[in-house]
PDB file of C-alpha atoms in Angstrom:
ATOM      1  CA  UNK C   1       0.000   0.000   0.000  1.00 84.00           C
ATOM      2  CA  UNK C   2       1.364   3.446  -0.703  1.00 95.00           C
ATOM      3  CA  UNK C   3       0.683   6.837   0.918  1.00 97.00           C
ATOM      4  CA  UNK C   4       0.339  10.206  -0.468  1.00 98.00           C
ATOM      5  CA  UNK C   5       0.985  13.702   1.138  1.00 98.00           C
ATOM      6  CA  UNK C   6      -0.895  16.620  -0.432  1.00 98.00           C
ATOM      7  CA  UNK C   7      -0.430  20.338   1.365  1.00 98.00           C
ATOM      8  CA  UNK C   8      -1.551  23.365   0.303  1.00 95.00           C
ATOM      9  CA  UNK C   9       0.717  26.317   1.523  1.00 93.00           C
ATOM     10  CA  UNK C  10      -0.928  28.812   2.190  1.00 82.00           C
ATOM     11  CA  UNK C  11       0.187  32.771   3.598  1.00 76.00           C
ATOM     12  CA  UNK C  12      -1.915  32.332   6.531  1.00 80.00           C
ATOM     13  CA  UNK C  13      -2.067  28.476   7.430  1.00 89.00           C
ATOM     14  CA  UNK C  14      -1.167  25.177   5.669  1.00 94.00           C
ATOM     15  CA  UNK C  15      -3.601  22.511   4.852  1.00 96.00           C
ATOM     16  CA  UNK C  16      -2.125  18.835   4.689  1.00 98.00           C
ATOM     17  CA  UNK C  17      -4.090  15.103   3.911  1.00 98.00           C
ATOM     18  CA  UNK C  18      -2.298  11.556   4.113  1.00 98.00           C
ATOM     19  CA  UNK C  19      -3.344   9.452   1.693  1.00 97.00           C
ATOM     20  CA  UNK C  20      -3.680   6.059   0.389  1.00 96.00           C
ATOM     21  CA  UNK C  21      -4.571   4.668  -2.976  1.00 93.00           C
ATOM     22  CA  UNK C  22      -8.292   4.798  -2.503  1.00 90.00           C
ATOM     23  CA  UNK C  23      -8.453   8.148  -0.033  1.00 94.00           C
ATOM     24  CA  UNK C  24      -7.811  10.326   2.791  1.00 97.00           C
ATOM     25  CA  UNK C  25      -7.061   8.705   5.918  1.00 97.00           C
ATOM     26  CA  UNK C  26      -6.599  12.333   8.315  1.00 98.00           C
ATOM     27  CA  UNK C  27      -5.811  15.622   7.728  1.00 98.00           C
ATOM     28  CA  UNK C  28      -4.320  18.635   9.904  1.00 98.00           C
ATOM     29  CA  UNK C  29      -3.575  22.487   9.626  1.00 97.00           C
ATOM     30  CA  UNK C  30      -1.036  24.229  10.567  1.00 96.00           C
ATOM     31  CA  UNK C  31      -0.160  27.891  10.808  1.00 94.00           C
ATOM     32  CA  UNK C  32       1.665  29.070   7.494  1.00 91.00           C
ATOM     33  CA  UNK C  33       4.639  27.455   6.237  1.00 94.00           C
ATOM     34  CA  UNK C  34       5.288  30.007   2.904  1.00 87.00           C
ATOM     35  CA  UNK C  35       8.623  31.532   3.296  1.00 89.00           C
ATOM     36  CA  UNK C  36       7.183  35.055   1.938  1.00 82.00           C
ATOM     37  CA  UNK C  37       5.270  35.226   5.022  1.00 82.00           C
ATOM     38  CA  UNK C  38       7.053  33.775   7.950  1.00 90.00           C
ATOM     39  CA  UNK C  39      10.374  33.520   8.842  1.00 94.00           C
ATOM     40  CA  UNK C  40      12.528  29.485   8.249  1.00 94.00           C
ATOM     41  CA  UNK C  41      12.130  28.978  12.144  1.00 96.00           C
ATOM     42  CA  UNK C  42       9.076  29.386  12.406  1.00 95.00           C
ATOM     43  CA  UNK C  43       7.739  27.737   9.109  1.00 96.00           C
ATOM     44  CA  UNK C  44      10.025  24.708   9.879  1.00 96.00           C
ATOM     45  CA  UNK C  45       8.212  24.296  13.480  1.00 97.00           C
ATOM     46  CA  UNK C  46       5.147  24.697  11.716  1.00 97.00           C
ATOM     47  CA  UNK C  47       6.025  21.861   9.370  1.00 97.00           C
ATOM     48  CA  UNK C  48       6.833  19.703  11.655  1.00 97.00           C
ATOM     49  CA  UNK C  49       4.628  19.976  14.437  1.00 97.00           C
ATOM     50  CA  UNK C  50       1.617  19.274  11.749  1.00 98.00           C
ATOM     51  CA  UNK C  51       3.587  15.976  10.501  1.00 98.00           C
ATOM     52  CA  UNK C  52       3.880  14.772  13.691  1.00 97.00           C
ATOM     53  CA  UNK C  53       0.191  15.621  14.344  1.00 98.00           C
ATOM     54  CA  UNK C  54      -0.496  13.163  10.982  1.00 98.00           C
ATOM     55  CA  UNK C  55       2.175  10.133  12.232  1.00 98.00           C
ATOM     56  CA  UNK C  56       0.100  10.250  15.151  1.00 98.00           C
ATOM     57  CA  UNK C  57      -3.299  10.151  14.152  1.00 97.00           C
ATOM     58  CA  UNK C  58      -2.220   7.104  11.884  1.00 97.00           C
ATOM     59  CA  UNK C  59       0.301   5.659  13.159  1.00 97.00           C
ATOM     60  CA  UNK C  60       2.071   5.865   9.395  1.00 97.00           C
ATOM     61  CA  UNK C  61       5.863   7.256   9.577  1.00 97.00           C
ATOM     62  CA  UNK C  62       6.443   9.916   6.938  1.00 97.00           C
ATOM     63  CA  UNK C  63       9.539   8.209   6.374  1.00 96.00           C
ATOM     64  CA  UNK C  64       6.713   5.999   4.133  1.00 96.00           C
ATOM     65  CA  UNK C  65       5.150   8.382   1.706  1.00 97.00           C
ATOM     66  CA  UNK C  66       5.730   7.633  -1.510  1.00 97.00           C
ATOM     67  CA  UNK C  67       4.575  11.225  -2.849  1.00 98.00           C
ATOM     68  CA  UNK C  68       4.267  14.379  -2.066  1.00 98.00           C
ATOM     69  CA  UNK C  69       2.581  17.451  -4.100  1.00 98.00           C
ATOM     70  CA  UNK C  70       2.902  20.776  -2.391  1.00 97.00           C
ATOM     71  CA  UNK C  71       0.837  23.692  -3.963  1.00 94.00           C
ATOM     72  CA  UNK C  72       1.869  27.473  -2.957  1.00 90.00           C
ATOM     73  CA  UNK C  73       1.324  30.684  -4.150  1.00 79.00           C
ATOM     74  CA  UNK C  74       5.000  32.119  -5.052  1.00 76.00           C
ATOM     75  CA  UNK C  75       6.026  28.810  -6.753  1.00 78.00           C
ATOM     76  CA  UNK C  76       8.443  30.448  -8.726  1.00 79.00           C
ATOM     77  CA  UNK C  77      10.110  32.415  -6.244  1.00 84.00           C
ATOM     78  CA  UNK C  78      13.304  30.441  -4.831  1.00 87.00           C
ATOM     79  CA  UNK C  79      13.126  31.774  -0.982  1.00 89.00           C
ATOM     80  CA  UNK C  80       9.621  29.788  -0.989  1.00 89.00           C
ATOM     81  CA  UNK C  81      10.818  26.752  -3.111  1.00 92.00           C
ATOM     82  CA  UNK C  82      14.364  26.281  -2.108  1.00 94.00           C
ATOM     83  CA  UNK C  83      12.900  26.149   1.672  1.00 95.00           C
ATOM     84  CA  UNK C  84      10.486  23.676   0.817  1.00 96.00           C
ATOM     85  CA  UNK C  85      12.971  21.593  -1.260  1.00 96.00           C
ATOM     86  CA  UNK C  86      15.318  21.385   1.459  1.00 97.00           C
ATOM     87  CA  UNK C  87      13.045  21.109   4.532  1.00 97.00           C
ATOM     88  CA  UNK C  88      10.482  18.700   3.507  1.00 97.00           C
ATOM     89  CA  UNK C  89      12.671  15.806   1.773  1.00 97.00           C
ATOM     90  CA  UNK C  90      14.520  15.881   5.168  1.00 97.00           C
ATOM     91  CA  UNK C  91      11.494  14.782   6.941  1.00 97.00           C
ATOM     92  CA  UNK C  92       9.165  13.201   4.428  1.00 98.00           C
ATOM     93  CA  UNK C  93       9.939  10.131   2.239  1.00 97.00           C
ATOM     94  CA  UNK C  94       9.414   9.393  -2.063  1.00 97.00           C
ATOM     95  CA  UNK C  95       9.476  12.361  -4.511  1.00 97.00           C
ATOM     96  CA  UNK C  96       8.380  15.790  -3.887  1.00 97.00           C
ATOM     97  CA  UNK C  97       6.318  17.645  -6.575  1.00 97.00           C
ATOM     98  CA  UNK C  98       5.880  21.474  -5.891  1.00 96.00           C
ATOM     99  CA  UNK C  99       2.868  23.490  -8.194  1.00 95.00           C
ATOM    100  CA  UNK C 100       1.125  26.701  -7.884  1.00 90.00           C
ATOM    101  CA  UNK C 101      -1.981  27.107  -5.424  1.00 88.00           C
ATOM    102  CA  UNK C 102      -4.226  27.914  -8.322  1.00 89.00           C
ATOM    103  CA  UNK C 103      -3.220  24.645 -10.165  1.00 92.00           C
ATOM    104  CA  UNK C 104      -3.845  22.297  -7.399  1.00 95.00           C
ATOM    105  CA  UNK C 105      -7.207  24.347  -7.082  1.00 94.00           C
ATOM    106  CA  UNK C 106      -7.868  23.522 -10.855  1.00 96.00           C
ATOM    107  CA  UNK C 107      -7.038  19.989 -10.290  1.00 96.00           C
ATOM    108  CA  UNK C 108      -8.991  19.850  -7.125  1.00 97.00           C
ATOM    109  CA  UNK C 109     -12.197  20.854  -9.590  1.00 96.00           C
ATOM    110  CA  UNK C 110     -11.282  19.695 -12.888  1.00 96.00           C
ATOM    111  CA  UNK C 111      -8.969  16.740 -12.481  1.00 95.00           C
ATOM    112  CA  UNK C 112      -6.383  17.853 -15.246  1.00 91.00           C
ATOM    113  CA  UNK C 113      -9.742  18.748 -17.241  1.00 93.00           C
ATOM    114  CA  UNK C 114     -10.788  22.153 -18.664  1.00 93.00           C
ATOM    115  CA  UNK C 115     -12.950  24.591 -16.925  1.00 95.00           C
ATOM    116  CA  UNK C 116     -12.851  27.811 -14.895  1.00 96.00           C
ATOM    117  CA  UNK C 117     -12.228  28.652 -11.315  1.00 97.00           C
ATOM    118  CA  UNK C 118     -13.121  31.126  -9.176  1.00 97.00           C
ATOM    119  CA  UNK C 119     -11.067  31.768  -6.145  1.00 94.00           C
ATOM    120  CA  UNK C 120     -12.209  34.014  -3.596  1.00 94.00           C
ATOM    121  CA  UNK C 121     -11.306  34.796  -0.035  1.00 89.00           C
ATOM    122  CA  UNK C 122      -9.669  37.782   1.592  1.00 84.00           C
ATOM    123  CA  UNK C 123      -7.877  37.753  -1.838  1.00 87.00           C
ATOM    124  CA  UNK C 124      -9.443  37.030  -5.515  1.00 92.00           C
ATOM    125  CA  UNK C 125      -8.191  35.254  -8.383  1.00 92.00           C
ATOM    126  CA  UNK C 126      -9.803  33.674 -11.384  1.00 96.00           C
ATOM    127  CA  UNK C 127      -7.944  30.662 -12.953  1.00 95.00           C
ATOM    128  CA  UNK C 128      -8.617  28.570 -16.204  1.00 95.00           C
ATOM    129  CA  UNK C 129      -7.707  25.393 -17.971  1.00 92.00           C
ATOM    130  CA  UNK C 130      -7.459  25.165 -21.571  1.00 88.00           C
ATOM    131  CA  UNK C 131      -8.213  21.697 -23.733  1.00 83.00           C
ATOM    132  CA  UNK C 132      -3.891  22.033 -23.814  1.00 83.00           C
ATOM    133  CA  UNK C 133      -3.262  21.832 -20.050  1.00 86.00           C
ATOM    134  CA  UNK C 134      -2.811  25.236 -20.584  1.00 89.00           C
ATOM    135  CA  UNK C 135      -3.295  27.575 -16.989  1.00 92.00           C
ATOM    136  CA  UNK C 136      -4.545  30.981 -17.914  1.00 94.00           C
ATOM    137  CA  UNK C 137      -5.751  33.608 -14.955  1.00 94.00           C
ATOM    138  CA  UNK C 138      -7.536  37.377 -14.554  1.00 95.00           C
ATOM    139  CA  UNK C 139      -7.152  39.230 -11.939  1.00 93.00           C
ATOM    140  CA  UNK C 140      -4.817  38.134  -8.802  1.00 88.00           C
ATOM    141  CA  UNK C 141      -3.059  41.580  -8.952  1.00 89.00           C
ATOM    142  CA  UNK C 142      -3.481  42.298  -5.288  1.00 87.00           C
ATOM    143  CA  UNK C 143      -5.709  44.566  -3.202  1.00 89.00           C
ATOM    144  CA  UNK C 144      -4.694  47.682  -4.533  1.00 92.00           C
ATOM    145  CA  UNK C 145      -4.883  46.836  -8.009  1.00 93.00           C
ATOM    146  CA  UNK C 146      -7.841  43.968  -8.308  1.00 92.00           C
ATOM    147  CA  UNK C 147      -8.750  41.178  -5.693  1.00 93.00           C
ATOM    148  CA  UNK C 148     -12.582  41.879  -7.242  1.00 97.00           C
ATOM    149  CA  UNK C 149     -15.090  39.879  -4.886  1.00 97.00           C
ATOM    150  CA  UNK C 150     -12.738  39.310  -1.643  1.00 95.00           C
ATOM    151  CA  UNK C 151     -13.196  40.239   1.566  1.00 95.00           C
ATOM    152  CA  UNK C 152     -10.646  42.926   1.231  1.00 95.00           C
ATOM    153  CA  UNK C 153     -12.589  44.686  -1.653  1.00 97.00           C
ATOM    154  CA  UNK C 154     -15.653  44.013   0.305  1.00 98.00           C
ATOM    155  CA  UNK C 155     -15.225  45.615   3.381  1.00 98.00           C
ATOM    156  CA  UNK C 156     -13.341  48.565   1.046  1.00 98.00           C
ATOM    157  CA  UNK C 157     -16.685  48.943  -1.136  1.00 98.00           C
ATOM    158  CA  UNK C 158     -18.592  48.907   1.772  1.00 98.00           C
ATOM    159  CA  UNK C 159     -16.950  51.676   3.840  1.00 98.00           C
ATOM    160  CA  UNK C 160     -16.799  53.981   0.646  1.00 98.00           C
ATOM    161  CA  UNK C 161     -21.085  53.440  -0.318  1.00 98.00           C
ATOM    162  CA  UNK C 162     -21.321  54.185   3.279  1.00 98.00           C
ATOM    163  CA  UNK C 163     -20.123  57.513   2.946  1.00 98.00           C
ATOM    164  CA  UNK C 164     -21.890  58.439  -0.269  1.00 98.00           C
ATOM    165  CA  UNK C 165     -24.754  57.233   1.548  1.00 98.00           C
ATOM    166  CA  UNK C 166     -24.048  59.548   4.039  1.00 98.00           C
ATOM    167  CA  UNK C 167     -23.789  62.523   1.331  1.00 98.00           C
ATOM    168  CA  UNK C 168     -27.043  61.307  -0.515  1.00 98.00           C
ATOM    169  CA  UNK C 169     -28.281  61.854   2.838  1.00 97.00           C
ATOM    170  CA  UNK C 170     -29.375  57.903   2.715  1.00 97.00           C
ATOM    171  CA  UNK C 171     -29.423  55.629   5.328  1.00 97.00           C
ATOM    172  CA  UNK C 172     -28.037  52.962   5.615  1.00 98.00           C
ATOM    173  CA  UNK C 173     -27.084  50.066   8.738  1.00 98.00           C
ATOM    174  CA  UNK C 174     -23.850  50.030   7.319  1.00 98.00           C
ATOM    175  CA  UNK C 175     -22.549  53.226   9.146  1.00 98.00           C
ATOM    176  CA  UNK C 176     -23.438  51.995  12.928  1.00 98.00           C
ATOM    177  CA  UNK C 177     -22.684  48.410  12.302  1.00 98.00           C
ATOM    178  CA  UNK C 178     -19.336  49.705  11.110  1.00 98.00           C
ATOM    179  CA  UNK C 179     -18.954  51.860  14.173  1.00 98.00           C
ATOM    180  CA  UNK C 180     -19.954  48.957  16.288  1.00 98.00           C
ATOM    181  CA  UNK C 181     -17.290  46.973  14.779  1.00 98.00           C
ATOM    182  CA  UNK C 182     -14.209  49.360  15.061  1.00 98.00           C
ATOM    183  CA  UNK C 183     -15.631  50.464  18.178  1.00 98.00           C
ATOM    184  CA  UNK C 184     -15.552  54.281  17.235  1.00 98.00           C
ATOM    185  CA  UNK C 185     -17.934  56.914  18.517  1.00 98.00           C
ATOM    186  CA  UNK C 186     -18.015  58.657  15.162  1.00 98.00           C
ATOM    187  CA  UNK C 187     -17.879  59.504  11.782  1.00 98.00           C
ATOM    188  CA  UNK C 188     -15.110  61.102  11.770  1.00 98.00           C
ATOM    189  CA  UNK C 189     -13.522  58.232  14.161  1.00 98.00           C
ATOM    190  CA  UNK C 190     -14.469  56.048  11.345  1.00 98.00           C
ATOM    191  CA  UNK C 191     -12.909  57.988   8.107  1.00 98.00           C
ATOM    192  CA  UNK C 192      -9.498  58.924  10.502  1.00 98.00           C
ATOM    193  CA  UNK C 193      -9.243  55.344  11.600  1.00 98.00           C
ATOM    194  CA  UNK C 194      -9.920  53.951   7.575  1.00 98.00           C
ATOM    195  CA  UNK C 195      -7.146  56.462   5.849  1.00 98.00           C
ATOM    196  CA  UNK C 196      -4.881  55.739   8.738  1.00 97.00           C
ATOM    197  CA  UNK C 197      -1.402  54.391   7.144  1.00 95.00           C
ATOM    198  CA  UNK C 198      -0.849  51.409   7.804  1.00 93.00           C
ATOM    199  CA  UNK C 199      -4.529  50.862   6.940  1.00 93.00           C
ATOM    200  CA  UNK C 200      -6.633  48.455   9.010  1.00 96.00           C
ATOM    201  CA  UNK C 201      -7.741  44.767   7.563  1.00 94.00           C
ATOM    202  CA  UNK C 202     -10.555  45.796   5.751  1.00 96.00           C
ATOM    203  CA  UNK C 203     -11.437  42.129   5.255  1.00 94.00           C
ATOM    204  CA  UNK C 204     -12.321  41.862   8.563  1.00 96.00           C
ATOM    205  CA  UNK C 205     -15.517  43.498   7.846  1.00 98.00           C
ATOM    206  CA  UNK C 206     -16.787  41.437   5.630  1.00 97.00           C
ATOM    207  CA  UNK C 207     -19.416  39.377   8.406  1.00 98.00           C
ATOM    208  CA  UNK C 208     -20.699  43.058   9.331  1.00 98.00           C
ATOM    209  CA  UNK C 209     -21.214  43.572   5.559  1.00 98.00           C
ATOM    210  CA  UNK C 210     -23.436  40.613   5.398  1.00 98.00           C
ATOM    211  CA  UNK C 211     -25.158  40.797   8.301  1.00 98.00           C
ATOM    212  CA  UNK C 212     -26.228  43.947   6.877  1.00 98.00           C
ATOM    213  CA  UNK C 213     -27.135  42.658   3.892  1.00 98.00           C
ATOM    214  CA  UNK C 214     -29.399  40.163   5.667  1.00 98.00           C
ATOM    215  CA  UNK C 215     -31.114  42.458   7.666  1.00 98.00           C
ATOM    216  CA  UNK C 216     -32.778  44.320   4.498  1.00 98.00           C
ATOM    217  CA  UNK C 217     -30.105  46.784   4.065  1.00 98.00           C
ATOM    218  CA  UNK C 218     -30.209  48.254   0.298  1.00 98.00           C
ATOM    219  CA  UNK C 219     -26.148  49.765   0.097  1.00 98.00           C
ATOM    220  CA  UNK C 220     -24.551  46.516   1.888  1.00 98.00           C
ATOM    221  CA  UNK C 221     -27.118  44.408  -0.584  1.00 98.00           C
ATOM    222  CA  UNK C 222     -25.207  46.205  -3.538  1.00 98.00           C
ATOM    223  CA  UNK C 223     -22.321  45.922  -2.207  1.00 98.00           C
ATOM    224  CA  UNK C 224     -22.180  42.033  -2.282  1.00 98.00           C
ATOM    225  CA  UNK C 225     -24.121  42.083  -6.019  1.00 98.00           C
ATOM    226  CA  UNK C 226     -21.529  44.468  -6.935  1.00 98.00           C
ATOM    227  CA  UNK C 227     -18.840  42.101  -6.464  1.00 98.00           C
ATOM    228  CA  UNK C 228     -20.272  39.279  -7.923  1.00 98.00           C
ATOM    229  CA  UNK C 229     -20.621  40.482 -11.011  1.00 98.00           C
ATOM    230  CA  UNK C 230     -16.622  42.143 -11.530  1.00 98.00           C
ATOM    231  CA  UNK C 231     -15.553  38.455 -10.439  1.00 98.00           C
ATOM    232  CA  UNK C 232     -18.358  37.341 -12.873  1.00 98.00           C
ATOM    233  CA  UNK C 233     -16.381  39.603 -15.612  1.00 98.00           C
ATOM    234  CA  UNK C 234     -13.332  37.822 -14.854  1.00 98.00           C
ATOM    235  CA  UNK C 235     -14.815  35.162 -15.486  1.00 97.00           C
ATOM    236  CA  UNK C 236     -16.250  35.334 -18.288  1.00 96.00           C
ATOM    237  CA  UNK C 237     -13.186  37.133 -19.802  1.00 96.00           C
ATOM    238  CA  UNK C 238     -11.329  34.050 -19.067  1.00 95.00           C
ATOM    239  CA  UNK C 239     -14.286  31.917 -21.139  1.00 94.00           C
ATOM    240  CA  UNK C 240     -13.446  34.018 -24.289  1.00 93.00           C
ATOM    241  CA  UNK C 241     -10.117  33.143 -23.962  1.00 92.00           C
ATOM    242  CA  UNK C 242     -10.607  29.522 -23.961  1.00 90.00           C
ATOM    243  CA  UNK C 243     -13.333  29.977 -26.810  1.00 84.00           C
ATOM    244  CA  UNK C 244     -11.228  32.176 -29.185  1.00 77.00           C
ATOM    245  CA  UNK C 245      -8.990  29.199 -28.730  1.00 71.00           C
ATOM    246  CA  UNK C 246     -11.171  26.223 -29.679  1.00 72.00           C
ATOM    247  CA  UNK C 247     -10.830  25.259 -25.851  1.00 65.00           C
ATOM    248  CA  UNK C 248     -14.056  26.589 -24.626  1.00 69.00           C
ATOM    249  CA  UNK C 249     -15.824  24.632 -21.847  1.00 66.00           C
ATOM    250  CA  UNK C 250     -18.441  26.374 -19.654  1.00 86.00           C
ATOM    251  CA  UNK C 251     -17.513  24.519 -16.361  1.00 94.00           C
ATOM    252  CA  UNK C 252     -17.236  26.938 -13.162  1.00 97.00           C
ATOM    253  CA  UNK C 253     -15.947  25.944  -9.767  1.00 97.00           C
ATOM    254  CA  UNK C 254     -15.555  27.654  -6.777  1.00 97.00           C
ATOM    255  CA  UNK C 255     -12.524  27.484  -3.733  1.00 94.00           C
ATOM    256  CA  UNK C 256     -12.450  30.012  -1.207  1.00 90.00           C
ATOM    257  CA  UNK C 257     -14.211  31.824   2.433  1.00 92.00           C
ATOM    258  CA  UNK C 258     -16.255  34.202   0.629  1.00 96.00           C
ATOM    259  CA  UNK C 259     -17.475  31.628  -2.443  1.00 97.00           C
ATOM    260  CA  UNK C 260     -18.517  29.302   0.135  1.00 96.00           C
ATOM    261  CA  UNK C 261     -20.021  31.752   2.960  1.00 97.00           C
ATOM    262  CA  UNK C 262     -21.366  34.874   1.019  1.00 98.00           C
ATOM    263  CA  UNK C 263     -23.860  33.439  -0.857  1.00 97.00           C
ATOM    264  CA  UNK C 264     -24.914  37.086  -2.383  1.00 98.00           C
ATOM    265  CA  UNK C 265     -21.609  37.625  -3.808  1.00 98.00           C
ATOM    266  CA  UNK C 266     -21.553  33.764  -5.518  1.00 98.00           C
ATOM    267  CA  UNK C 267     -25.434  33.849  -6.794  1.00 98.00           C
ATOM    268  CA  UNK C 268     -24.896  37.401  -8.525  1.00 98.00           C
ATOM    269  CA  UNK C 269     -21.704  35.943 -10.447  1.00 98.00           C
ATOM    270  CA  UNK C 270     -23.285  32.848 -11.109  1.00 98.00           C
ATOM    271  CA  UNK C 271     -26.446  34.955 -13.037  1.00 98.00           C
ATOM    272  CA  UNK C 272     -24.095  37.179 -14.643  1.00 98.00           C
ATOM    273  CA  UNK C 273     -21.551  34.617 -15.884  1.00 97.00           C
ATOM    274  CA  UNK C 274     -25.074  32.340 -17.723  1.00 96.00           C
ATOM    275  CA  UNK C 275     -25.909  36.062 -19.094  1.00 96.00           C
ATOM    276  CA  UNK C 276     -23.509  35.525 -21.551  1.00 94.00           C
ATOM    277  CA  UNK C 277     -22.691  32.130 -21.144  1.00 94.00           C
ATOM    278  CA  UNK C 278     -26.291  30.769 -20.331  1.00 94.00           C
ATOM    279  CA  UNK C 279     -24.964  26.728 -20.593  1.00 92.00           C
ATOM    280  CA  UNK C 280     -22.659  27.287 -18.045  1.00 94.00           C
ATOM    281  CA  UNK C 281     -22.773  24.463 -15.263  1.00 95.00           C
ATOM    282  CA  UNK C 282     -21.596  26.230 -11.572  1.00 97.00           C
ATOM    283  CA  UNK C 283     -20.281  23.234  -9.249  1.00 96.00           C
ATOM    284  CA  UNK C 284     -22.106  22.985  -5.950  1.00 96.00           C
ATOM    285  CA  UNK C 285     -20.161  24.064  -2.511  1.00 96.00           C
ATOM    286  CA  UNK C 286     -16.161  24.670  -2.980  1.00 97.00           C
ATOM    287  CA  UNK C 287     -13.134  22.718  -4.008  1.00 96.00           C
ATOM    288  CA  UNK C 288     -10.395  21.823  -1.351  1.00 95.00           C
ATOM    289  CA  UNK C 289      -7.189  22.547  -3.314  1.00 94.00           C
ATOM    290  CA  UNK C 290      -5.452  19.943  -1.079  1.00 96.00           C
ATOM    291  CA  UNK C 291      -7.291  17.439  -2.827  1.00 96.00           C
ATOM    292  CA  UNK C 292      -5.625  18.198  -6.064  1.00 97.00           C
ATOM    293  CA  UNK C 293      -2.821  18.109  -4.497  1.00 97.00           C
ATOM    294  CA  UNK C 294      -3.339  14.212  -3.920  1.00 97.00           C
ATOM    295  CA  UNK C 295      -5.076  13.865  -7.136  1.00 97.00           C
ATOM    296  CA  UNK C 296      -1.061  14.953  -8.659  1.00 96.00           C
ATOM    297  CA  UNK C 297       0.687  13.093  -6.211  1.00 97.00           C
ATOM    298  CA  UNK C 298      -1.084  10.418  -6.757  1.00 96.00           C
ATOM    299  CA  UNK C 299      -0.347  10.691 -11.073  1.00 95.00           C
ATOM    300  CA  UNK C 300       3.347  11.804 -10.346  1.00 94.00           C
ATOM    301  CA  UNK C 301       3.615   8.196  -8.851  1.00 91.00           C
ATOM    302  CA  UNK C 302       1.276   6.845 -11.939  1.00 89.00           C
ATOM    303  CA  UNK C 303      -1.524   6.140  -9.832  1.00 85.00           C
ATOM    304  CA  UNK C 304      -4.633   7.585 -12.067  1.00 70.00           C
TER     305      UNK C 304
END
């Protein structure tokens, strides 16, 4: 019997899932093990206090796996690969296969197959595979320059229709709920403590967004619409692509906090995506990525 390790490195935490040749047998998280985020002592105690978590929950010695396939965003940059190619062979057995997070997302939906993904969580990023294998993506330029449905750009969206709400003279829950949150006394509290440099996490305010939204509110209801439909765009841009290319297939999956707990934000891309692409079939729930991380391990150690 041979076992597979699949982790998905992520900047906040790392997801990992021991394998066999049929499925998972346990999974663990750890905080983040990505290089561009947390210093090699850290990221190496990290590492190995979550493999230690998996021997014991099995009782299966890493010294075992025949595979690994690590997905993380900054695959190409050598302080995040040259870690993981040092630290991980010295403490996990068989071949190590690194890929991008978006990839092992793709394969998590798609198996290798083409279709389009929509990743969406305190960041955004919209990832495709062609007929060729071919990964295209829109979007994924960061919070200052995209990140279109995330939880950064929601609570950012929010906080600026709050205050043309408050020059239409409109009201709107938003403003209190806000307040509430950042536990300020004022308006002025509230525009000081948003322009302050370094800004606050303006993800954080995505849950007071949609409770908003819930409770009737018009402005946090556009809000949420309002991003759905410029990650819908991305979307659909991507869908040209792939048609202009004799590639086209209208598959959409989801990964990601805010595609699987902001149901506003997913419905109002899923109607604008079948506005233009009315075939389109949207997968139910989200994709783990750590799954296609298996799903490659598993093929890198020809295992289909």
């Amino acid at each position: 019997m041979a076992f597979f390790l699949g982790i998905d490195a992520g900047g906040t935490k790392a997801d990992y899932a021991l394998a066999d040749e049929q499925g998972v047998i346990a999974r663990v998280r750890s905080d983040s093990i990505k290089r561009m985020r947390v210093d090699a002592q850290a990221a190496a105690h990290h590492l190995e206090t979550a493999l230690k978590e998996l021997t014991a929950k099995t009782g299966i010695a890493m010294s075992g796996i025949a595979q690994t396939c690590v997905g993380t965003a900054g695959e190409t940059v050598p302080l995040v690969t040259d870690w993981l190619r040092a630290e991980i062979p010295a403490r996990v057995g068989g071949g190590l296969l690194i890929l991008g997070d978006v990839e092992i997302a793709l394969d998590a939906a798609f198996r290798g197959e083409p279709g389009v993904l929509v990743l969406a969580g305190t960041g955004s990023n919209v990832a495709a595979r062609t007929v060729e294998g071919r990964v295209i993506t829109a979007g994924g330029w960061g919070p200052v320059l995209a990140d279109q449905g995330s939880g950064h750009r929601i609570g950012l969206q929010a906080l600026r229709a709050l205050c043309l709400a408050r020059d239409e003279e409109k009201t709107t829950l938003l403003l209190p709920a806000v307040l509430e949150f950042w536990q300020l006394s004022s308006f002025d509290e509230l525009v000081a403590h948003a322009n302050a440099i370094p800004g606050p996490d303006f993800s954080q305010l995505t849950r007071t967004v949609v409770d908003c939204a819930e409770r009737g509110d018009d402005v946090a209801q556009a809000v949420l619409v309002e991003q759905g439909r410029e990650l819908a765009h991305l979307a659909c841009v991507l869908m040209r692509r792939m048609g202009q290319a004799g590639t086209f297939a209208p598959r959409l999956a989801f990964a990601g906090s805010i595609m699987e707990k902001v149901a506003r934000v997913r419905a109002a891309l899923i109607a604008r995506v079948r506005e233009e692409y009315p075939e389109t079939q949207a997968m139910d729930g989200v994709v783990d990525p750590v799954d296609g991380a298996l799903w490659r391990a598993r093929g890198a150690a020809g295992i289909v």
